[in-house]
């Protein structure tokens, strides 16, 4: 008799401070989580997505933020970044439109909408003043969504 072991779903959350090194720490942690769960094929795409989301939180919020990594089944991972800024950025409020050619902002999150399998945002409401913020999330696979669509 051959036994197959099915790994139960897993979730990891890491709290990150308002520190310029936070995106690098998030990428290293994500890379290790994917490796130990046998999902290394997701690393390149997942790192790009997490890096953009964490960098956005670092640049546009004033407090700490967190990265949540969750097994989404079928060789997929769901990444979520929660921060203290309640404003949901443009690419997550409506369908993704390319930023203007010379735009200095908006390119990173636009890339997220192209490379993610699915994506979205939720406002977070807290009970005390100053709590709340938002959660930006993405799901990804080893093959970025932009490689599956015709972008011409």
PDB file of N, CA and C in Angstrom, residues 6 31 44 46 50 52 57 60 64 66 70 79-80 84 101 103 106-107 119 124-125 145:
ATOM      1  N   UNK A   6      -0.834  14.375   2.228  1.00  0.00           N
ATOM      2  CA  UNK A   6      -1.322  15.663   1.752  1.00  0.00           C
ATOM      3  C   UNK A   6      -1.051  16.673   2.857  1.00  0.00           C
ATOM      4  N   UNK A  31      10.594  33.446  -0.003  1.00  0.00           N
ATOM      5  CA  UNK A  31      11.419  32.463  -0.722  1.00  0.00           C
ATOM      6  C   UNK A  31      11.602  31.207   0.129  1.00  0.00           C
ATOM      7  N   UNK A  44       9.824  33.142  -8.368  1.00  0.00           N
ATOM      8  CA  UNK A  44      10.091  34.336  -9.172  1.00  0.00           C
ATOM      9  C   UNK A  44       8.865  35.248  -9.246  1.00  0.00           C
ATOM     10  N   UNK A  46       6.064  35.138  -7.331  1.00  0.00           N
ATOM     11  CA  UNK A  46       5.605  35.534  -5.998  1.00  0.00           C
ATOM     12  C   UNK A  46       6.492  36.628  -5.406  1.00  0.00           C
ATOM     13  N   UNK A  50       5.049  40.183  -4.194  1.00  0.00           N
ATOM     14  CA  UNK A  50       5.200  40.574  -2.785  1.00  0.00           C
ATOM     15  C   UNK A  50       6.051  41.832  -2.668  1.00  0.00           C
ATOM     16  N   UNK A  52       6.452  44.321  -4.756  1.00  0.00           N
ATOM     17  CA  UNK A  52       5.703  45.516  -5.137  1.00  0.00           C
ATOM     18  C   UNK A  52       4.675  45.900  -4.069  1.00  0.00           C
ATOM     19  N   UNK A  57       3.395  49.509   0.567  1.00  0.00           N
ATOM     20  CA  UNK A  57       3.039  49.743   1.975  1.00  0.00           C
ATOM     21  C   UNK A  57       4.106  50.577   2.666  1.00  0.00           C
ATOM     22  N   UNK A  60       3.832  54.290   1.227  1.00  0.00           N
ATOM     23  CA  UNK A  60       2.591  55.055   1.326  1.00  0.00           C
ATOM     24  C   UNK A  60       1.841  54.911   2.645  1.00  0.00           C
ATOM     25  N   UNK A  64       3.540  50.327  10.834  1.00  0.00           N
ATOM     26  CA  UNK A  64       3.981  48.984  10.457  1.00  0.00           C
ATOM     27  C   UNK A  64       2.973  48.353   9.490  1.00  0.00           C
ATOM     28  N   UNK A  66       2.046  44.283   7.364  1.00  0.00           N
ATOM     29  CA  UNK A  66       2.291  42.841   7.444  1.00  0.00           C
ATOM     30  C   UNK A  66       2.133  42.191   6.073  1.00  0.00           C
ATOM     31  N   UNK A  70      -0.304  32.511   2.139  1.00  0.00           N
ATOM     32  CA  UNK A  70      -1.236  31.410   2.390  1.00  0.00           C
ATOM     33  C   UNK A  70      -1.271  30.464   1.207  1.00  0.00           C
ATOM     34  N   UNK A  79      -1.010  36.082  -1.442  1.00  0.00           N
ATOM     35  CA  UNK A  79      -0.219  37.035  -0.679  1.00  0.00           C
ATOM     36  C   UNK A  79      -1.101  38.220  -0.345  1.00  0.00           C
ATOM     37  N   UNK A  80      -1.020  38.683   0.880  1.00  0.00           N
ATOM     38  CA  UNK A  80      -1.775  39.862   1.280  1.00  0.00           C
ATOM     39  C   UNK A  80      -0.884  40.789   2.078  1.00  0.00           C
ATOM     40  N   UNK A  84      -1.507  50.608   7.239  1.00  0.00           N
ATOM     41  CA  UNK A  84      -2.328  51.552   8.000  1.00  0.00           C
ATOM     42  C   UNK A  84      -2.942  52.648   7.143  1.00  0.00           C
ATOM     43  N   UNK A 101       2.763  56.958 -20.231  1.00  0.00           N
ATOM     44  CA  UNK A 101       4.125  56.583 -20.587  1.00  0.00           C
ATOM     45  C   UNK A 101       5.185  57.222 -19.699  1.00  0.00           C
ATOM     46  N   UNK A 103       4.649  58.521 -16.623  1.00  0.00           N
ATOM     47  CA  UNK A 103       4.226  58.555 -15.228  1.00  0.00           C
ATOM     48  C   UNK A 103       5.350  58.095 -14.311  1.00  0.00           C
ATOM     49  N   UNK A 106       2.780  54.477 -10.036  1.00  0.00           N
ATOM     50  CA  UNK A 106       1.729  53.587 -10.506  1.00  0.00           C
ATOM     51  C   UNK A 106       2.191  52.407 -11.335  1.00  0.00           C
ATOM     52  N   UNK A 107       3.445  52.370 -11.705  1.00  0.00           N
ATOM     53  CA  UNK A 107       3.927  51.271 -12.548  1.00  0.00           C
ATOM     54  C   UNK A 107       4.031  49.957 -11.771  1.00  0.00           C
ATOM     55  N   UNK A 119      -6.502  39.397  -8.086  1.00  0.00           N
ATOM     56  CA  UNK A 119      -6.064  40.428  -7.150  1.00  0.00           C
ATOM     57  C   UNK A 119      -7.265  41.237  -6.682  1.00  0.00           C
ATOM     58  N   UNK A 124      -9.937  48.094   5.668  1.00  0.00           N
ATOM     59  CA  UNK A 124      -9.947  47.465   6.988  1.00  0.00           C
ATOM     60  C   UNK A 124     -10.448  48.506   7.976  1.00  0.00           C
ATOM     61  N   UNK A 125     -11.438  48.150   8.725  1.00  0.00           N
ATOM     62  CA  UNK A 125     -12.002  49.067   9.704  1.00  0.00           C
ATOM     63  C   UNK A 125     -11.574  48.617  11.097  1.00  0.00           C
ATOM     64  N   UNK A 145       0.127  35.680 -15.072  1.00  0.00           N
ATOM     65  CA  UNK A 145      -1.086  35.888 -15.838  1.00  0.00           C
ATOM     66  C   UNK A 145      -0.802  36.594 -17.155  1.00  0.00           C
TER      67      UNK A 145
END
